[in-house]
Amino acid sequence: MTTINVRFAPSPTGKLHVGNIRLALINWLFAKKQDGYFILRIDDTDCERSSSEYEKMIIQDLMWLGLTWDFKFNQSERIKIYDQAIEKLKITGRLYPCYETPEELKYKRKHQLAKGTPPIYDREALTINNETRKTFESEGRKPHWRFKLKDEEISWNDLCRGFCRYHVSNLSDPILIRADGSLLYTLPSVVDDSELNITHVIRGEDHVTNTATQIQIFLALGTTIPQFAHLPLLTDDSNQVLSKRLNSFSISELRTSGIDAMALTSLLSKLGTSDSIQPHQSLIELISEFNIEKFSRATPKFNFAELKHLNSSLLHEMSFEQAKPRIKNIGICCTEEFWIAIRNNLSQLNTVKDWWYICYKEITPIITNLSFTKMAAELLPQEPWVTTTIWNDWIAILQQTTGYKGRNLFHPLRLALTGCKSGPGMKALLPIIGRSRAVARLNGNFA
Ligand code: GLU
């Protein structure tokens, strides 16, 4: 059986958003499901726009989600290897220098559009003679380099889109090397995919046209062509494709807003499939349910409200074992009793802090009926308490003594004991708050 190798290849030119990370996750699940390898490739040949800060953020996001990689590399460290491929393409006449300036190209395009013809590069550079070339070079013009496409049909069997065919006569010869000598991602990607034996390229459908041209580059270099899967891109509520430029839902923002990594992966691994969206507590569960064939061609929608809802459900079902390390991360050490008492009340994990303060630190009680809460303090049984029955025992005594019931009985107690109008069940909270703190609060004291 062949080993499965996939890669996630972000450009470090911005923060990762949910659309990017969805593709990382799908690649990762695809690899794990088949005991394959997941490679992290940083596409940083564009020195102007790439930054090591963004690279650090990418790494932090992937680690937070648990999407570990088997191997990582940066394209900027492999320029010599790409140079060999460039030489090969030059020798075989598939790479040619072009001297048009950006302004000239823009003018050409405008002219073509005005005539009603598609703005395809006219290959004028192939017609210039040595003398003109020398003149350009003496003027200080540096060429950019284009890959000469073969005028033929390209086809592949896409794991998501099915059989795809593309006629390259509708395409411009792609620029592989910029005038400043830097490489666009197109060629390095092909070189890396073939050197690292990438078996499956799973990426967004914005790359379909690139695939057509890249298949020709694979053929020109005489290397094996991987299988492709192009997934529809995520859109937001207003049907806009999520993008770095729109600053859509960056992973770091979601993380700081208290979304759990598993809520995000539970959602993103299912969007675009017919599987129901449920909270999953571990990536192992997601691996077992994963199948690339489940992804349809329909455009999936990312809805933040859905993510928040999933996040709440996930927290409500989370065991203490699972919650413990996460709570520790936000600087709190708590008991299982506390976690079980408050988890149903959480929609985001960081609000654990508020309940931790209410249970163990000082709060300002809200007193609506001081004579009643003072009496309640007096009637609160001495410790030790039977934690499972103390609340009901106390309520029974209070009801009998005061004749209060329902909201009149419960609400002043909650307000005094927690300083909040709503929250977790008091039956579970009271034993955690403890007698001395409860008595002080019922008497209206900061405690
Ligand atoms: N750096 C490219 C991107 O982020 C990689 C595309 C690919 O997966 O081939 O769009």
CSV table of C-alpha atoms and ligand atoms in Angstrom, one decimal:
chain,number,residue,atom,x,y,z
A,1,MET,CA,0.0,0.0,0.0
A,2,THR,CA,1.3,3.5,-0.8
A,3,THR,CA,1.9,5.9,2.0
A,4,ILE,CA,-0.3,8.9,2.0
A,5,ASN,CA,1.4,12.2,2.1
A,6,VAL,CA,-0.5,15.5,2.3
A,7,ARG,CA,0.6,19.0,3.0
A,8,PHE,CA,-0.9,22.2,4.3
A,9,ALA,CA,0.9,25.1,2.6
A,10,PRO,CA,0.0,28.5,4.0
A,11,SER,CA,1.7,31.7,2.9
A,12,PRO,CA,2.7,33.7,6.0
A,13,THR,CA,1.2,36.9,4.8
A,14,GLY,CA,-1.6,37.2,7.3
A,15,LYS,CA,-3.4,35.5,10.1
A,16,LEU,CA,-5.1,32.1,9.4
A,17,HIS,CA,-8.9,32.3,9.2
A,18,VAL,CA,-11.5,29.6,9.6
A,19,GLY,CA,-11.4,28.9,5.8
A,20,ASN,CA,-7.6,28.2,5.8
A,21,ILE,CA,-7.8,26.1,8.9
A,22,ARG,CA,-10.6,24.0,7.6
A,23,LEU,CA,-8.4,22.9,4.8
A,24,ALA,CA,-5.5,22.2,7.2
A,25,LEU,CA,-7.9,20.1,9.3
A,26,ILE,CA,-9.3,18.2,6.3
A,27,ASN,CA,-5.7,17.4,5.1
A,28,TRP,CA,-4.7,16.4,8.6
A,29,LEU,CA,-7.8,14.1,9.1
A,30,PHE,CA,-7.2,12.6,5.6
A,31,ALA,CA,-3.6,11.7,6.6
A,32,LYS,CA,-4.4,10.4,10.0
A,33,LYS,CA,-7.3,8.3,8.8
A,34,GLN,CA,-4.9,6.4,6.5
A,35,ASP,CA,-1.8,6.4,8.7
A,36,GLY,CA,-0.2,8.9,6.4
A,37,TYR,CA,2.0,12.0,6.9
A,38,PHE,CA,0.9,15.6,7.3
A,39,ILE,CA,3.5,18.1,6.1
A,40,LEU,CA,3.6,21.8,7.0
A,41,ARG,CA,5.0,23.8,4.2
A,42,ILE,CA,5.5,27.5,4.6
A,43,ASP,CA,5.1,29.3,1.3
A,44,ASP,CA,7.4,32.2,1.9
A,45,THR,CA,9.1,32.9,-1.4
A,46,ASP,CA,7.5,36.3,-1.5
A,47,CYS,CA,9.9,38.1,0.9
A,48,GLU,CA,8.0,41.4,0.6
A,49,ARG,CA,4.8,40.1,2.0
A,50,SER,CA,5.9,37.1,4.2
A,51,SER,CA,6.8,37.6,7.8
A,52,SER,CA,8.1,35.4,10.5
A,53,GLU,CA,5.5,36.9,12.9
A,54,TYR,CA,2.7,35.4,10.7
A,55,GLU,CA,4.6,32.1,10.6
A,56,LYS,CA,4.7,32.0,14.4
A,57,MET,CA,1.0,32.7,14.5
A,58,ILE,CA,0.3,29.9,12.0
A,59,ILE,CA,2.3,27.5,14.2
A,60,GLN,CA,0.5,28.6,17.3
A,61,ASP,CA,-2.9,28.1,15.7
A,62,LEU,CA,-2.1,24.7,14.4
A,63,MET,CA,-0.7,23.6,17.8
A,64,TRP,CA,-3.7,25.0,19.6
A,65,LEU,CA,-6.0,22.9,17.4
A,66,GLY,CA,-3.8,19.8,17.9
A,67,LEU,CA,-3.0,19.6,14.2
A,68,THR,CA,0.6,18.3,14.6
A,69,TRP,CA,2.8,17.9,11.6
A,70,ASP,CA,5.3,15.2,10.8
A,71,PHE,CA,7.6,17.5,8.9
A,72,LYS,CA,7.9,21.2,8.4
A,73,PHE,CA,9.9,23.3,6.0
A,74,ASN,CA,10.1,26.8,4.4
A,75,GLN,CA,10.2,27.3,0.7
A,76,SER,CA,12.6,30.2,1.2
A,77,GLU,CA,15.2,27.6,2.2
A,78,ARG,CA,14.9,25.6,-1.0
A,79,ILE,CA,15.7,28.2,-3.6
A,80,LYS,CA,18.6,26.3,-5.0
A,81,ILE,CA,16.4,23.3,-5.6
A,82,TYR,CA,13.9,25.4,-7.5
A,83,ASP,CA,16.8,26.9,-9.5
A,84,GLN,CA,17.5,23.4,-10.9
A,85,ALA,CA,13.9,23.1,-12.0
A,86,ILE,CA,14.1,26.5,-13.6
A,87,GLU,CA,17.2,25.5,-15.5
A,88,LYS,CA,15.4,22.4,-16.8
A,89,LEU,CA,12.4,24.4,-18.0
A,90,LYS,CA,14.7,27.0,-19.7
A,91,ILE,CA,16.7,24.3,-21.5
A,92,THR,CA,13.5,22.7,-22.7
A,93,GLY,CA,12.2,26.1,-23.9
A,94,ARG,CA,9.2,26.1,-21.5
A,95,LEU,CA,10.3,29.2,-19.6
A,96,TYR,CA,10.8,32.4,-21.5
A,97,PRO,CA,11.8,36.0,-20.5
A,98,CYS,CA,9.3,38.8,-20.9
A,99,TYR,CA,10.2,42.4,-20.7
A,100,GLU,CA,6.9,44.1,-20.5
A,101,THR,CA,6.5,46.5,-17.6
A,102,PRO,CA,3.4,46.2,-15.3
A,103,GLU,CA,2.0,49.4,-17.0
A,104,GLU,CA,2.4,47.9,-20.4
A,105,LEU,CA,0.7,44.7,-19.4
A,106,LYS,CA,-2.1,46.7,-17.8
A,107,TYR,CA,-2.5,48.7,-21.0
A,108,LYS,CA,-2.6,45.5,-23.1
A,109,ARG,CA,-5.3,44.0,-20.9
A,110,LYS,CA,-7.4,47.1,-21.1
A,111,HIS,CA,-7.1,47.2,-24.8
A,112,GLN,CA,-8.1,43.6,-25.1
A,113,LEU,CA,-11.1,44.1,-22.9
A,114,ALA,CA,-12.2,47.1,-24.9
A,115,LYS,CA,-12.1,45.0,-28.0
A,116,GLY,CA,-14.2,42.4,-26.3
A,117,THR,CA,-11.4,39.7,-26.3
A,118,PRO,CA,-10.3,37.8,-23.2
A,119,PRO,CA,-7.3,39.4,-21.5
A,120,ILE,CA,-4.9,36.5,-22.3
A,121,TYR,CA,-1.2,37.2,-22.6
A,122,ASP,CA,-0.4,37.5,-26.3
A,123,ARG,CA,3.1,35.9,-26.1
A,124,GLU,CA,4.7,39.0,-27.6
A,125,ALA,CA,7.8,38.3,-25.7
A,126,LEU,CA,8.4,35.2,-27.8
A,127,THR,CA,8.6,37.3,-30.9
A,128,ILE,CA,11.3,39.8,-29.8
A,129,ASN,CA,14.7,39.5,-31.3
A,130,ASN,CA,18.1,39.6,-29.6
A,131,GLU,CA,18.6,43.2,-30.5
A,132,THR,CA,15.4,44.4,-28.9
A,133,ARG,CA,16.3,42.2,-25.9
A,134,LYS,CA,19.7,43.9,-25.6
A,135,THR,CA,18.1,47.3,-25.9
A,136,PHE,CA,15.7,46.4,-23.0
A,137,GLU,CA,18.5,45.2,-20.9
A,138,SER,CA,20.6,48.2,-21.6
A,139,GLU,CA,17.7,50.3,-20.4
A,140,GLY,CA,17.9,48.4,-17.1
A,141,ARG,CA,14.7,46.3,-17.7
A,142,LYS,CA,14.7,43.0,-15.8
A,143,PRO,CA,12.7,40.2,-17.3
A,144,HIS,CA,10.0,38.3,-15.6
A,145,TRP,CA,9.6,34.7,-16.7
A,146,ARG,CA,6.6,32.9,-18.0
A,147,PHE,CA,5.9,29.2,-18.4
A,148,LYS,CA,4.9,28.3,-21.9
A,149,LEU,CA,1.6,26.3,-21.8
A,150,LYS,CA,1.0,23.6,-24.3
A,151,ASP,CA,-2.1,24.1,-26.2
A,152,GLU,CA,-3.9,21.0,-25.1
A,153,GLU,CA,-6.6,19.8,-22.8
A,154,ILE,CA,-5.8,18.9,-19.3
A,155,SER,CA,-7.9,16.6,-17.2
A,156,TRP,CA,-7.9,15.0,-13.8
A,157,ASN,CA,-10.1,13.1,-11.6
A,158,ASP,CA,-10.9,15.4,-8.7
A,159,LEU,CA,-11.8,13.7,-5.4
A,160,CYS,CA,-14.4,16.4,-4.7
A,161,ARG,CA,-15.4,17.7,-8.2
A,162,GLY,CA,-15.2,14.5,-10.1
A,163,PHE,CA,-13.8,14.5,-13.6
A,164,CYS,CA,-12.4,17.9,-14.5
A,165,ARG,CA,-11.2,19.1,-17.9
A,166,TYR,CA,-9.6,22.4,-18.7
A,167,HIS,CA,-8.6,23.8,-22.0
A,168,VAL,CA,-5.4,25.9,-21.5
A,169,SER,CA,-6.1,28.0,-24.6
A,170,ASN,CA,-8.2,30.1,-22.2
A,171,LEU,CA,-5.2,30.8,-20.0
A,172,SER,CA,-2.3,33.2,-20.0
A,173,ASP,CA,1.1,31.6,-19.7
A,174,PRO,CA,1.7,31.9,-15.9
A,175,ILE,CA,4.5,34.0,-14.6
A,176,LEU,CA,6.8,31.8,-12.5
A,177,ILE,CA,9.6,34.3,-11.7
A,178,ARG,CA,9.0,38.0,-11.0
A,179,ALA,CA,11.2,40.7,-12.4
A,180,ASP,CA,13.0,41.0,-9.1
A,181,GLY,CA,14.0,37.3,-9.3
A,182,SER,CA,11.6,36.1,-6.6
A,183,LEU,CA,9.4,33.1,-7.3
A,184,LEU,CA,5.7,32.9,-7.3
A,185,TYR,CA,4.4,29.9,-5.4
A,186,THR,CA,3.4,28.0,-8.6
A,187,LEU,CA,6.7,26.3,-9.5
A,188,PRO,CA,8.1,25.7,-6.0
A,189,SER,CA,4.8,24.1,-5.1
A,190,VAL,CA,5.1,21.6,-8.0
A,191,VAL,CA,8.8,20.9,-7.2
A,192,ASP,CA,8.0,20.3,-3.5
A,193,ASP,CA,5.0,18.2,-4.1
A,194,SER,CA,7.0,15.9,-6.3
A,195,GLU,CA,10.1,15.8,-4.2
A,196,LEU,CA,8.2,15.0,-1.0
A,197,ASN,CA,6.0,12.5,-2.8
A,198,ILE,CA,2.8,14.3,-2.0
A,199,THR,CA,0.1,11.8,-3.0
A,200,HIS,CA,-2.9,14.1,-2.5
A,201,VAL,CA,-3.2,17.9,-2.9
A,202,ILE,CA,-6.3,19.0,-1.0
A,203,ARG,CA,-7.0,22.7,-1.3
A,204,GLY,CA,-9.6,25.3,-2.1
A,205,GLU,CA,-11.4,25.5,-5.4
A,206,ASP,CA,-9.7,28.9,-6.0
A,207,HIS,CA,-6.8,26.8,-7.1
A,208,VAL,CA,-8.5,24.9,-9.9
A,209,THR,CA,-6.9,27.0,-12.6
A,210,ASN,CA,-3.6,26.7,-11.0
A,211,THR,CA,-4.0,22.9,-11.0
A,212,ALA,CA,-4.4,23.0,-14.8
A,213,THR,CA,-1.2,24.9,-15.2
A,214,GLN,CA,0.6,23.0,-12.5
A,215,ILE,CA,-0.2,19.7,-14.1
A,216,GLN,CA,1.6,20.9,-17.2
A,217,ILE,CA,4.6,21.9,-15.1
A,218,PHE,CA,4.6,18.4,-13.5
A,219,LEU,CA,4.6,16.9,-17.0
A,220,ALA,CA,7.3,19.3,-18.2
A,221,LEU,CA,9.5,18.3,-15.2
A,222,GLY,CA,8.8,14.6,-15.8
A,223,THR,CA,7.5,14.0,-12.3
A,224,THR,CA,4.5,12.1,-10.9
A,225,ILE,CA,1.3,14.0,-10.6
A,226,PRO,CA,-0.5,13.8,-7.3
A,227,GLN,CA,-4.3,13.4,-6.9
A,228,PHE,CA,-6.3,16.6,-6.4
A,229,ALA,CA,-9.3,17.5,-4.3
A,230,HIS,CA,-10.6,21.1,-4.6
A,231,LEU,CA,-13.1,22.0,-2.0
A,232,PRO,CA,-15.6,24.8,-2.2
A,233,LEU,CA,-14.5,27.8,-0.1
A,234,LEU,CA,-16.3,28.8,3.1
A,235,THR,CA,-18.5,31.8,2.9
A,236,ASP,CA,-19.9,34.0,5.7
A,237,ASP,CA,-23.5,34.9,6.4
A,238,SER,CA,-23.6,37.4,3.6
A,239,ASN,CA,-22.2,34.8,1.1
A,240,GLN,CA,-18.8,36.5,1.0
A,241,VAL,CA,-15.9,34.1,0.6
A,242,LEU,CA,-13.8,34.2,3.8
A,243,SER,CA,-10.4,35.8,3.1
A,244,LYS,CA,-7.4,37.2,4.9
A,245,ARG,CA,-8.1,40.6,3.3
A,246,LEU,CA,-11.6,40.7,4.8
A,247,ASN,CA,-10.0,39.8,8.2
A,248,SER,CA,-12.6,37.2,8.6
A,249,PHE,CA,-12.7,35.2,11.8
A,250,SER,CA,-9.0,34.7,12.5
A,251,ILE,CA,-8.2,31.7,14.6
A,252,SER,CA,-6.3,33.8,17.1
A,253,GLU,CA,-9.4,35.9,17.7
A,254,LEU,CA,-11.6,32.9,18.1
A,255,ARG,CA,-9.1,31.4,20.6
A,256,THR,CA,-9.0,34.6,22.7
A,257,SER,CA,-12.8,34.9,22.6
A,258,GLY,CA,-13.0,31.6,24.5
A,259,ILE,CA,-13.9,29.2,21.7
A,260,ASP,CA,-12.6,25.7,22.4
A,261,ALA,CA,-10.4,24.1,19.9
A,262,MET,CA,-12.6,21.0,19.7
A,263,ALA,CA,-15.7,23.2,19.0
A,264,LEU,CA,-14.0,24.7,16.0
A,265,THR,CA,-12.7,21.3,14.7
A,266,SER,CA,-16.1,19.7,15.4
A,267,LEU,CA,-17.7,22.3,13.2
A,268,LEU,CA,-15.1,22.6,10.4
A,269,SER,CA,-14.7,18.9,9.9
A,270,LYS,CA,-18.4,18.6,9.1
A,271,LEU,CA,-19.3,21.8,7.2
A,272,GLY,CA,-20.0,20.8,3.6
A,273,THR,CA,-20.8,17.2,4.4
A,274,SER,CA,-24.2,15.7,5.2
A,275,ASP,CA,-23.0,14.5,8.7
A,276,SER,CA,-24.8,16.1,11.5
A,277,ILE,CA,-22.8,18.8,13.4
A,278,GLN,CA,-22.3,17.6,17.0
A,279,PRO,CA,-19.8,18.4,19.7
A,280,HIS,CA,-16.8,16.0,19.7
A,281,GLN,CA,-14.4,15.8,22.6
A,282,SER,CA,-11.4,14.6,20.7
A,283,LEU,CA,-9.8,14.6,17.3
A,284,ILE,CA,-9.7,10.8,17.4
A,285,GLU,CA,-13.5,10.8,17.1
A,286,LEU,CA,-13.3,13.1,14.1
A,287,ILE,CA,-10.7,10.9,12.4
A,288,SER,CA,-12.9,7.9,12.7
A,289,GLU,CA,-15.9,9.7,11.1
A,290,PHE,CA,-13.8,11.3,8.4
A,291,ASN,CA,-14.2,10.5,4.7
A,292,ILE,CA,-13.2,12.9,1.9
A,293,GLU,CA,-16.0,11.6,-0.2
A,294,LYS,CA,-18.5,13.1,2.2
A,295,PHE,CA,-17.6,16.6,1.1
A,296,SER,CA,-20.1,18.0,-1.5
A,297,ARG,CA,-19.6,20.7,-4.1
A,298,ALA,CA,-22.2,23.0,-2.4
A,299,THR,CA,-20.8,26.1,-0.8
A,300,PRO,CA,-20.5,25.6,2.9
A,301,LYS,CA,-21.5,28.5,5.2
A,302,PHE,CA,-19.7,29.4,8.4
A,303,ASN,CA,-22.0,30.8,11.0
A,304,PHE,CA,-20.5,32.2,14.2
A,305,ALA,CA,-23.7,31.6,16.2
A,306,GLU,CA,-23.5,27.9,15.3
A,307,LEU,CA,-19.9,27.8,16.5
A,308,LYS,CA,-20.9,29.5,19.8
A,309,HIS,CA,-23.8,27.0,20.2
A,310,LEU,CA,-21.5,24.1,19.6
A,311,ASN,CA,-19.0,25.5,22.0
A,312,SER,CA,-21.6,25.6,24.8
A,313,SER,CA,-22.8,22.1,24.1
A,314,LEU,CA,-19.2,20.9,24.1
A,315,LEU,CA,-18.5,22.5,27.5
A,316,HIS,CA,-21.8,21.2,29.0
A,317,GLU,CA,-20.8,17.6,28.1
A,318,MET,CA,-17.1,18.0,29.0
A,319,SER,CA,-15.7,15.6,31.6
A,320,PHE,CA,-13.5,17.0,34.4
A,321,GLU,CA,-10.5,15.1,33.0
A,322,GLN,CA,-10.9,16.9,29.7
A,323,ALA,CA,-11.7,20.3,31.3
A,324,LYS,CA,-8.8,20.2,33.8
A,325,PRO,CA,-5.9,21.1,31.4
A,326,ARG,CA,-8.0,23.7,29.7
A,327,ILE,CA,-8.9,25.4,32.9
A,328,LYS,CA,-5.3,25.2,34.1
A,329,ASN,CA,-4.4,27.2,30.9
A,330,ILE,CA,-6.5,30.1,32.1
A,331,GLY,CA,-4.7,30.1,35.4
A,332,ILE,CA,-7.3,28.2,37.6
A,333,CYS,CA,-7.0,25.1,39.6
A,334,CYS,CA,-10.4,23.6,40.5
A,335,THR,CA,-12.1,20.6,41.8
A,336,GLU,CA,-14.3,18.2,39.9
A,337,GLU,CA,-17.2,19.2,42.2
A,338,PHE,CA,-16.8,22.8,41.0
A,339,TRP,CA,-16.6,21.9,37.4
A,340,ILE,CA,-19.7,19.7,37.4
A,341,ALA,CA,-21.6,22.5,39.3
A,342,ILE,CA,-20.8,25.2,36.8
A,343,ARG,CA,-20.2,23.6,33.4
A,344,ASN,CA,-23.9,23.7,32.3
A,345,ASN,CA,-23.8,27.4,32.7
A,346,LEU,CA,-20.8,28.1,30.4
A,347,SER,CA,-21.0,29.2,26.9
A,348,GLN,CA,-17.2,30.1,26.8
A,349,LEU,CA,-14.6,28.5,28.9
A,350,ASN,CA,-13.1,31.8,30.1
A,351,THR,CA,-16.3,32.5,32.1
A,352,VAL,CA,-15.1,29.8,34.5
A,353,LYS,CA,-13.1,32.5,36.1
A,354,ASP,CA,-16.3,34.4,37.1
A,355,TRP,CA,-17.8,31.4,38.8
A,356,TRP,CA,-14.5,30.6,40.4
A,357,TYR,CA,-14.5,34.1,41.9
A,358,ILE,CA,-18.1,33.7,43.1
A,359,CYS,CA,-17.3,30.4,44.7
A,360,TYR,CA,-13.9,31.0,46.3
A,361,LYS,CA,-13.2,34.8,46.3
A,362,GLU,CA,-14.9,37.9,47.5
A,363,ILE,CA,-18.1,39.3,45.9
A,364,THR,CA,-20.6,42.1,46.7
A,365,PRO,CA,-23.8,40.4,47.5
A,366,ILE,CA,-27.1,41.8,46.3
A,367,ILE,CA,-29.5,42.2,49.2
A,368,THR,CA,-33.2,42.7,48.4
A,369,ASN,CA,-34.7,41.6,51.7
A,370,LEU,CA,-32.2,41.9,54.5
A,371,SER,CA,-34.4,40.7,57.3
A,372,PHE,CA,-35.1,37.5,55.3
A,373,THR,CA,-31.5,36.8,54.3
A,374,LYS,CA,-30.3,37.5,57.9
A,375,MET,CA,-32.8,35.0,59.2
A,376,ALA,CA,-31.6,32.6,56.5
A,377,ALA,CA,-28.1,33.0,57.8
A,378,GLU,CA,-29.1,32.1,61.3
A,379,LEU,CA,-31.0,29.0,60.1
A,380,LEU,CA,-28.2,27.7,57.9
A,381,PRO,CA,-27.2,24.4,59.5
A,382,GLN,CA,-23.7,24.1,61.1
A,383,GLU,CA,-21.0,22.2,59.2
A,384,PRO,CA,-20.2,19.4,58.4
A,385,TRP,CA,-22.8,19.3,55.7
A,386,VAL,CA,-24.1,16.4,53.7
A,387,THR,CA,-23.4,18.2,50.5
A,388,THR,CA,-26.1,16.4,48.5
A,389,THR,CA,-28.9,17.4,50.8
A,390,ILE,CA,-27.9,20.6,52.6
A,391,TRP,CA,-29.6,23.0,50.1
A,392,ASN,CA,-32.9,21.1,50.3
A,393,ASP,CA,-32.7,20.7,54.1
A,394,TRP,CA,-32.1,24.5,54.5
A,395,ILE,CA,-34.9,25.4,52.1
A,396,ALA,CA,-37.3,23.2,53.9
A,397,ILE,CA,-36.5,25.0,57.2
A,398,LEU,CA,-36.8,28.4,55.6
A,399,GLN,CA,-40.1,27.7,54.0
A,400,GLN,CA,-41.5,26.4,57.2
A,401,THR,CA,-40.2,29.4,59.3
A,402,THR,CA,-41.0,32.2,56.8
A,403,GLY,CA,-43.9,30.8,54.8
A,404,TYR,CA,-42.0,32.1,51.6
A,405,LYS,CA,-42.0,29.9,48.6
A,406,GLY,CA,-41.1,29.9,44.9
A,407,ARG,CA,-39.2,32.9,43.6
A,408,ASN,CA,-39.7,34.9,46.8
A,409,LEU,CA,-37.8,32.3,48.6
A,410,PHE,CA,-35.1,31.4,46.1
A,411,HIS,CA,-34.3,34.6,44.4
A,412,PRO,CA,-33.1,36.7,47.4
A,413,LEU,CA,-30.9,33.8,48.4
A,414,ARG,CA,-29.3,33.5,44.9
A,415,LEU,CA,-28.7,37.3,44.8
A,416,ALA,CA,-27.1,37.3,48.2
A,417,LEU,CA,-25.0,34.2,47.8
A,418,THR,CA,-23.7,34.8,44.3
A,419,GLY,CA,-24.3,38.5,43.5
A,420,CYS,CA,-25.9,37.4,40.2
A,421,LYS,CA,-29.5,37.1,39.0
A,422,SER,CA,-29.0,33.7,37.4
A,423,GLY,CA,-26.4,30.9,37.3
A,424,PRO,CA,-25.8,27.3,38.1
A,425,GLY,CA,-28.1,25.4,40.4
A,426,MET,CA,-27.8,26.6,44.0
A,427,LYS,CA,-28.0,23.0,45.3
A,428,ALA,CA,-24.5,22.4,43.8
A,429,LEU,CA,-23.1,25.9,44.5
A,430,LEU,CA,-23.9,26.2,48.2
A,431,PRO,CA,-21.6,23.4,49.4
A,432,ILE,CA,-18.8,24.9,47.3
A,433,ILE,CA,-19.4,28.4,48.7
A,434,GLY,CA,-19.3,27.0,52.2
A,435,ARG,CA,-20.9,28.1,55.4
A,436,SER,CA,-18.8,31.0,56.6
A,437,ARG,CA,-18.8,32.8,53.2
A,438,ALA,CA,-22.5,32.1,52.8
A,439,VAL,CA,-23.3,33.5,56.3
A,440,ALA,CA,-21.3,36.7,55.6
A,441,ARG,CA,-22.9,37.3,52.2
A,442,LEU,CA,-26.4,36.7,53.6
A,443,ASN,CA,-25.7,39.4,56.1
A,444,GLY,CA,-24.8,41.7,53.3
A,445,ASN,CA,-21.1,41.7,53.8
A,446,PHE,CA,-18.4,41.6,51.1
A,447,ALA,CA,-17.1,38.1,51.3
B,1,GLU,N1,0.3,29.0,-0.5
B,1,GLU,C1,-0.8,28.6,-1.3
B,1,GLU,C2,-2.0,29.2,-0.7
B,1,GLU,O1,-2.0,29.5,0.5
B,1,GLU,C3,-0.9,27.1,-1.2
B,1,GLU,C4,-1.9,26.5,-2.1
B,1,GLU,C5,-1.8,25.0,-2.2
B,1,GLU,O2,-2.2,24.3,-1.3
B,1,GLU,O3,-1.2,24.5,-3.2
B,1,GLU,O4,-3.0,29.4,-1.3
